[in-house]
Amino acid sequence: MKEFIEKMPKVELHMHVEGSMEAETLWELAHHNNYKIEYNSIEELKAAYKFNNLTEFIDMYMLGTRVIKSEQDLYDVCMTYFKKCVEQNIQHTEIHSDIRTYVDYGYPPEFVINALHGAFVDAKENYGITGGFMPCFIRHLGNDVAKEDLDLMLPFKDKILAIGLSAVEVGFPPSLFKDTFAKVHDAGIKVIAHAGEEAPADYIWSAINDINVDRIDHGIRCLDDEKLVEYLVETQLPLTVCPYSNVALKIFDDISQHTLPIMLEKGLNVSIHSDDPAHFNAYLTENIIGIAENTSVSKEGIIQMAKNAIKSSFADNSRKIELLNSLNQYVMDA
Ligand code: ADE
Ligand code: ZN
């Protein structure tokens, strides 16, 4: 099973690029860019990759953004993740980041957009990897900042796959951003939102009813609301679940306690992703293996979720067929 998962063709839909910065990379960039960090060694820094909740995690995540000082740095971080994709046979990946953090540091919006777009162009050429960039509004900065972000991003909309909502969830429901996401839809851009990660099921309803999401990031709290589960099963609205993220941020005590098997059994459109693989010490393969080895999810369940990820991606139809054929062929030959 482990080998089957390692070699299986994969699609990743929920991965924050700065969350793929290993402590070693962060350390090297800090030194290269003369940015002073409070840790005295890589080991000390690595030891600080421990969190009790999402807010604590976001603080550490922000350190990664502070050591990035050029488009080339961010491009390099992204290319390092793409090399991991090659190792793990991730053939299509849709990546989260944000422009706001870097705009606040004094860089123009194209800093992030060009770095990630350039990395995707090269990943396609060198490795055949497809996908795109999904900037998120930083929800705890509020809707006025989100509005400004949107105005800054719209001139580059051809380089944007979707716009999302990330960072501190509790206290910042999607409803606060209703008018801004209406403009995102008007611009023909897909909408995603972290919802029901730490905050209750209401936030998932709000993502559906107030900002009309095309996909939900996490959504694990839906199980607390029967009507919501019914709605999600009927509509097959995708939920991008990140098992080791949920364990690291103390939503579940242990991977064996994860409710993904129940979600799958209920017929929800769930798939597995890594969220912040360096911080949570698990890339996509390790997340899938974690679920396969520690829960009741069967090999069929693993294949079903790999198909769900393809179906739920924002790839065009011909690419989806290609990805599905590649997966089906692999399953037949295995
Ligand atoms: N930013 C990076 N990882 C995140 C997560 N798991 N939830 C919300 N915002 C994030
Ligand atoms: Zn996330």
Short mmCIF file of C-alpha atoms and ligand atoms in Angstrom, two decimals:
data_model
loop_
_atom_site.label_atom_id
_atom_site.label_comp_id
_atom_site.label_asym_id
_atom_site.label_seq_id
_atom_site.Cartn_x
_atom_site.Cartn_y
_atom_site.Cartn_z
CA MET A 1 0.00 0.00 0.00
CA LYS A 2 2.82 2.40 0.93
CA GLU A 3 4.54 1.85 -2.40
CA PHE A 4 1.22 2.09 -4.24
CA ILE A 5 0.63 5.53 -2.70
CA GLU A 6 4.20 6.75 -3.19
CA LYS A 7 4.09 6.12 -6.93
CA MET A 8 0.42 7.00 -7.52
CA PRO A 9 -0.11 10.04 -9.79
CA LYS A 10 -1.42 12.87 -7.60
CA VAL A 11 -3.12 16.24 -7.66
CA GLU A 12 -2.64 18.78 -4.87
CA LEU A 13 -5.20 21.55 -4.36
CA HIS A 14 -4.28 22.99 -0.96
CA MET A 15 -0.66 23.95 -0.31
CA HIS A 16 0.60 27.37 0.88
CA VAL A 17 3.92 28.02 -0.81
CA GLU A 18 5.61 29.55 2.26
CA GLY A 19 4.42 26.50 4.19
CA SER A 20 6.76 24.41 2.06
CA MET A 21 9.83 26.23 3.42
CA GLU A 22 11.85 23.73 5.40
CA ALA A 23 13.74 25.15 8.41
CA GLU A 24 16.99 24.72 6.45
CA THR A 25 15.69 26.92 3.59
CA LEU A 26 14.37 29.55 5.99
CA TRP A 27 17.70 29.59 7.81
CA GLU A 28 19.73 29.88 4.60
CA LEU A 29 17.54 32.66 3.22
CA ALA A 30 17.74 34.59 6.51
CA HIS A 31 21.53 34.45 6.37
CA HIS A 32 21.75 35.13 2.65
CA ASN A 33 19.53 38.22 3.06
CA ASN A 34 21.07 39.38 6.35
CA TYR A 35 17.73 39.06 8.13
CA LYS A 36 18.20 38.50 11.85
CA ILE A 37 16.00 35.76 13.32
CA GLU A 38 15.67 34.91 16.99
CA TYR A 39 16.86 31.30 16.63
CA ASN A 40 20.50 30.32 17.10
CA SER A 41 20.55 27.19 14.97
CA ILE A 42 18.52 25.26 12.40
CA GLU A 43 17.68 22.76 15.14
CA GLU A 44 16.29 25.52 17.36
CA LEU A 45 14.25 26.85 14.47
CA LYS A 46 12.99 23.38 13.59
CA ALA A 47 12.01 22.83 17.22
CA ALA A 48 9.84 25.97 17.01
CA TYR A 49 7.73 24.33 14.28
CA LYS A 50 5.24 23.31 17.01
CA PHE A 51 1.82 24.89 17.46
CA ASN A 52 -1.21 24.76 19.70
CA ASN A 53 -3.60 26.42 17.29
CA LEU A 54 -3.95 28.24 13.97
CA THR A 55 -3.00 31.67 15.37
CA GLU A 56 0.29 30.36 16.79
CA PHE A 57 0.99 28.68 13.49
CA ILE A 58 0.32 31.85 11.47
CA ASP A 59 2.98 33.66 13.56
CA MET A 60 5.63 31.12 12.60
CA TYR A 61 4.42 31.00 9.01
CA MET A 62 4.95 34.79 8.80
CA LEU A 63 8.62 34.36 9.67
CA GLY A 64 9.03 32.49 6.38
CA THR A 65 7.61 35.46 4.47
CA ARG A 66 10.03 37.86 6.20
CA VAL A 67 13.18 36.15 4.95
CA ILE A 68 12.00 36.26 1.32
CA LYS A 69 13.55 39.40 -0.14
CA SER A 70 13.30 39.01 -3.91
CA GLU A 71 11.14 37.45 -6.63
CA GLN A 72 14.02 35.04 -7.15
CA ASP A 73 13.81 33.88 -3.49
CA LEU A 74 10.11 33.13 -3.80
CA TYR A 75 10.63 31.49 -7.20
CA ASP A 76 13.32 29.28 -5.64
CA VAL A 77 11.03 28.28 -2.74
CA CYS A 78 8.36 27.33 -5.25
CA MET A 79 10.80 25.39 -7.44
CA THR A 80 11.99 23.44 -4.39
CA TYR A 81 8.35 22.39 -3.83
CA PHE A 82 8.03 21.42 -7.52
CA LYS A 83 11.08 19.17 -7.15
CA LYS A 84 9.23 17.50 -4.28
CA CYS A 85 6.24 17.16 -6.62
CA VAL A 86 8.42 15.26 -9.08
CA GLU A 87 9.58 12.91 -6.27
CA GLN A 88 5.98 12.35 -5.15
CA ASN A 89 4.46 12.18 -8.66
CA ILE A 90 2.27 15.25 -8.09
CA GLN A 91 1.28 16.09 -11.66
CA HIS A 92 -0.96 19.08 -11.05
CA THR A 93 -0.88 21.51 -8.14
CA GLU A 94 -2.85 24.63 -7.19
CA ILE A 95 -0.88 26.81 -4.79
CA HIS A 96 -1.99 29.33 -2.14
CA SER A 97 -0.12 32.47 -1.11
CA ASP A 98 -1.08 36.13 -0.77
CA ILE A 99 0.03 39.48 -2.12
CA ARG A 100 -0.87 41.50 1.00
CA THR A 101 2.03 40.34 3.14
CA TYR A 102 4.56 41.42 0.51
CA VAL A 103 2.71 44.63 -0.36
CA ASP A 104 2.93 45.53 3.34
CA TYR A 105 6.70 44.87 3.17
CA GLY A 106 6.88 47.44 0.36
CA TYR A 107 6.89 45.21 -2.74
CA PRO A 108 4.47 45.63 -5.66
CA PRO A 109 1.72 43.01 -6.21
CA GLU A 110 3.59 41.58 -9.19
CA PHE A 111 6.37 40.45 -6.79
CA VAL A 112 4.40 37.33 -5.82
CA ILE A 113 2.42 37.02 -9.03
CA ASN A 114 5.51 37.02 -11.29
CA ALA A 115 7.56 34.76 -9.00
CA LEU A 116 4.88 32.06 -8.88
CA HIS A 117 3.78 32.44 -12.47
CA GLY A 118 7.40 32.14 -13.59
CA ALA A 119 7.86 29.04 -11.44
CA PHE A 120 4.74 27.45 -12.96
CA VAL A 121 5.94 28.18 -16.51
CA ASP A 122 9.26 26.48 -15.74
CA ALA A 123 7.63 23.57 -13.86
CA LYS A 124 5.46 22.86 -16.92
CA GLU A 125 8.43 23.03 -19.25
CA ASN A 126 10.85 21.04 -17.10
CA TYR A 127 8.56 18.57 -15.33
CA GLY A 128 5.18 18.64 -17.13
CA ILE A 129 3.54 19.88 -13.92
CA THR A 130 0.41 22.00 -14.41
CA GLY A 131 -1.62 24.17 -12.04
CA GLY A 132 -1.61 27.75 -10.90
CA PHE A 133 -1.55 30.39 -8.24
CA MET A 134 -4.43 31.18 -5.87
CA PRO A 135 -3.76 34.36 -3.84
CA CYS A 136 -5.82 34.64 -0.66
CA PHE A 137 -7.16 37.59 1.27
CA ILE A 138 -5.78 37.64 4.81
CA ARG A 139 -9.10 37.45 6.62
CA HIS A 140 -7.98 38.91 9.97
CA LEU A 141 -6.97 42.13 8.17
CA GLY A 142 -10.62 42.65 7.22
CA ASN A 143 -12.63 43.49 4.14
CA ASP A 144 -11.22 46.96 3.40
CA VAL A 145 -7.76 45.47 2.95
CA ALA A 146 -9.25 42.63 0.87
CA LYS A 147 -10.88 45.23 -1.40
CA GLU A 148 -7.53 46.95 -1.91
CA ASP A 149 -5.89 43.60 -2.61
CA LEU A 150 -8.45 42.81 -5.25
CA ASP A 151 -7.90 46.14 -7.01
CA LEU A 152 -4.17 45.46 -6.99
CA MET A 153 -4.62 41.94 -8.38
CA LEU A 154 -7.22 42.50 -11.07
CA PRO A 155 -4.73 43.80 -13.68
CA PHE A 156 -2.98 40.41 -13.38
CA LYS A 157 -6.09 38.24 -13.40
CA ASP A 158 -4.80 36.12 -16.32
CA LYS A 159 -2.08 34.82 -14.00
CA ILE A 160 -4.53 33.94 -11.21
CA LEU A 161 -6.41 30.64 -10.97
CA ALA A 162 -8.68 31.53 -8.03
CA ILE A 163 -8.86 33.89 -5.06
CA GLY A 164 -9.23 32.53 -1.53
CA LEU A 165 -9.58 33.41 2.12
CA SER A 166 -6.90 32.32 4.58
CA ALA A 167 -5.24 33.01 7.98
CA VAL A 168 -7.02 33.45 11.33
CA GLU A 169 -10.52 32.05 10.89
CA VAL A 170 -12.45 32.53 14.15
CA GLY A 171 -14.07 35.98 14.24
CA PHE A 172 -13.72 36.50 10.48
CA PRO A 173 -16.56 34.67 8.68
CA PRO A 174 -16.82 34.79 4.88
CA SER A 175 -19.92 37.03 5.20
CA LEU A 176 -17.58 39.96 6.06
CA PHE A 177 -16.15 39.76 2.53
CA LYS A 178 -19.44 39.39 0.63
CA ASP A 179 -19.16 42.46 -1.61
CA THR A 180 -15.50 41.85 -2.43
CA PHE A 181 -16.08 38.26 -3.49
CA ALA A 182 -19.04 39.39 -5.60
CA LYS A 183 -16.48 41.43 -7.56
CA VAL A 184 -14.17 38.41 -7.78
CA HIS A 185 -17.03 36.44 -9.37
CA ASP A 186 -17.82 39.37 -11.68
CA ALA A 187 -14.21 39.27 -12.88
CA GLY A 188 -14.69 35.59 -13.81
CA ILE A 189 -12.25 34.37 -11.14
CA LYS A 190 -12.97 31.19 -9.14
CA VAL A 191 -13.50 31.51 -5.39
CA ILE A 192 -12.17 29.31 -2.61
CA ALA A 193 -12.16 29.83 1.17
CA HIS A 194 -10.75 28.19 4.26
CA ALA A 195 -13.90 27.39 6.24
CA GLY A 196 -14.73 25.03 9.07
CA GLU A 197 -11.05 24.45 9.90
CA GLU A 198 -11.13 25.85 13.47
CA ALA A 199 -14.42 27.73 13.28
CA PRO A 200 -17.83 25.99 13.35
CA ALA A 201 -20.02 24.72 10.52
CA ASP A 202 -21.75 28.16 10.21
CA TYR A 203 -18.60 29.44 8.55
CA ILE A 204 -19.01 26.79 5.85
CA TRP A 205 -22.63 27.88 5.31
CA SER A 206 -21.37 31.45 5.07
CA ALA A 207 -18.75 30.44 2.47
CA ILE A 208 -21.60 28.86 0.46
CA ASN A 209 -24.34 31.43 0.91
CA ASP A 210 -22.39 34.69 1.21
CA ILE A 211 -19.45 34.27 -1.16
CA ASN A 212 -20.60 31.38 -3.36
CA VAL A 213 -17.41 29.33 -3.15
CA ASP A 214 -16.30 26.91 -5.85
CA ARG A 215 -14.32 24.89 -3.30
CA ILE A 216 -13.86 24.79 0.47
CA ASP A 217 -10.44 24.47 2.12
CA HIS A 218 -10.70 22.04 5.07
CA GLY A 219 -14.45 22.00 5.82
CA ILE A 220 -13.96 19.27 8.40
CA ARG A 221 -16.42 20.86 10.84
CA CYS A 222 -19.30 20.12 8.45
CA LEU A 223 -19.91 16.86 10.31
CA ASP A 224 -21.44 18.87 13.17
CA ASP A 225 -24.36 19.90 10.94
CA GLU A 226 -26.48 17.19 9.31
CA LYS A 227 -28.25 19.58 6.92
CA LEU A 228 -24.90 20.91 5.76
CA VAL A 229 -23.58 17.40 5.12
CA GLU A 230 -26.73 16.67 3.09
CA TYR A 231 -26.19 19.85 1.07
CA LEU A 232 -22.50 19.11 0.48
CA VAL A 233 -23.21 15.52 -0.60
CA GLU A 234 -25.92 16.65 -2.98
CA THR A 235 -23.88 19.45 -4.57
CA GLN A 236 -20.52 17.60 -4.35
CA LEU A 237 -18.88 20.89 -3.39
CA PRO A 238 -15.22 19.92 -2.91
CA LEU A 239 -13.54 19.90 0.52
CA THR A 240 -9.72 19.93 0.51
CA VAL A 241 -8.80 18.06 3.70
CA CYS A 242 -5.29 18.27 5.21
CA PRO A 243 -4.90 15.50 7.81
CA TYR A 244 -1.53 16.29 9.39
CA SER A 245 -2.34 20.00 9.45
CA ASN A 246 -5.40 19.20 11.56
CA VAL A 247 -3.27 17.11 13.93
CA ALA A 248 -0.49 19.75 14.17
CA LEU A 249 -3.07 22.47 14.93
CA LYS A 250 -4.73 20.24 17.55
CA ILE A 251 -8.08 19.73 15.84
CA PHE A 252 -7.49 15.99 16.35
CA ASP A 253 -5.24 14.39 18.98
CA ASP A 254 -3.83 11.92 16.55
CA ILE A 255 -4.10 10.98 12.86
CA SER A 256 -6.03 7.84 13.84
CA GLN A 257 -8.78 10.14 15.24
CA HIS A 258 -9.24 12.00 11.95
CA THR A 259 -12.85 12.05 10.71
CA LEU A 260 -11.91 11.70 7.03
CA PRO A 261 -13.19 8.06 6.91
CA ILE A 262 -16.62 9.28 8.05
CA MET A 263 -16.59 12.12 5.51
CA LEU A 264 -15.72 9.68 2.76
CA GLU A 265 -18.35 7.19 3.85
CA LYS A 266 -21.04 9.88 3.81
CA GLY A 267 -20.27 10.53 0.13
CA LEU A 268 -18.68 13.96 0.58
CA ASN A 269 -16.33 15.13 -2.18
CA VAL A 270 -13.17 14.98 -0.06
CA SER A 271 -9.55 14.77 -1.12
CA ILE A 272 -6.23 14.82 0.74
CA HIS A 273 -3.68 17.69 0.67
CA SER A 274 -0.72 18.91 2.69
CA ASP A 275 -1.53 22.59 3.58
CA ASP A 276 1.91 23.56 4.98
CA PRO A 277 4.06 20.47 4.44
CA ALA A 278 7.31 21.74 5.94
CA HIS A 279 5.67 23.02 9.12
CA PHE A 280 3.52 19.93 9.58
CA ASN A 281 6.29 17.57 8.56
CA ALA A 282 4.24 15.80 5.91
CA TYR A 283 4.03 16.36 2.16
CA LEU A 284 1.15 14.96 0.12
CA THR A 285 2.42 11.36 0.01
CA GLU A 286 2.95 11.28 3.79
CA ASN A 287 -0.56 12.64 4.38
CA ILE A 288 -2.12 9.95 2.20
CA ILE A 289 -0.02 7.20 3.79
CA GLY A 290 -0.90 8.54 7.26
CA ILE A 291 -4.61 8.13 6.52
CA ALA A 292 -4.19 4.75 4.80
CA GLU A 293 -2.11 3.27 7.62
CA ASN A 294 -3.91 4.73 10.63
CA THR A 295 -7.60 4.87 9.75
CA SER A 296 -10.21 2.57 8.22
CA VAL A 297 -9.91 4.17 4.75
CA SER A 298 -9.34 1.39 2.17
CA LYS A 299 -7.29 1.35 -1.01
CA GLU A 300 -10.54 2.07 -2.92
CA GLY A 301 -11.08 5.09 -0.67
CA ILE A 302 -7.57 6.36 -1.44
CA ILE A 303 -8.18 5.98 -5.19
CA GLN A 304 -11.60 7.64 -4.88
CA MET A 305 -10.02 10.66 -3.16
CA ALA A 306 -7.29 10.87 -5.84
CA LYS A 307 -10.10 10.98 -8.44
CA ASN A 308 -11.99 13.58 -6.39
CA ALA A 309 -8.89 15.80 -6.42
CA ILE A 310 -8.70 15.65 -10.22
CA LYS A 311 -12.44 16.31 -10.59
CA SER A 312 -12.29 19.22 -8.12
CA SER A 313 -9.26 20.92 -9.67
CA PHE A 314 -9.47 24.04 -11.81
CA ALA A 315 -7.64 22.31 -14.67
CA ASP A 316 -9.37 22.47 -18.03
CA ASN A 317 -11.32 19.41 -19.19
CA SER A 318 -8.65 18.01 -21.47
CA ARG A 319 -6.07 18.14 -18.68
CA LYS A 320 -8.54 16.52 -16.26
CA ILE A 321 -9.03 13.65 -18.72
CA GLU A 322 -5.25 13.30 -19.07
CA LEU A 323 -4.82 13.19 -15.29
CA LEU A 324 -7.65 10.70 -14.88
CA ASN A 325 -6.25 8.45 -17.62
CA SER A 326 -2.86 8.53 -15.96
CA LEU A 327 -4.41 7.53 -12.61
CA ASN A 328 -6.61 4.80 -14.14
CA GLN A 329 -3.66 3.34 -16.04
CA TYR A 330 -1.59 3.31 -12.85
CA VAL A 331 -4.34 1.53 -10.90
CA MET A 332 -4.77 -1.05 -13.68
CA ASP A 333 -1.04 -1.78 -13.88
CA ALA A 334 -0.48 -1.88 -10.12
N1 ADE B 1 -2.24 29.89 5.95
C1 ADE B 1 -1.34 28.89 5.84
N2 ADE B 1 -1.87 27.76 6.32
C2 ADE B 1 -3.14 28.03 6.72
C3 ADE B 1 -4.19 27.28 7.30
N3 ADE B 1 -4.07 25.99 7.58
N4 ADE B 1 -5.33 27.91 7.60
C4 ADE B 1 -5.47 29.22 7.34
N5 ADE B 1 -4.52 29.96 6.79
C5 ADE B 1 -3.35 29.38 6.48
ZN ZN B 2 -4.59 26.13 4.21
#
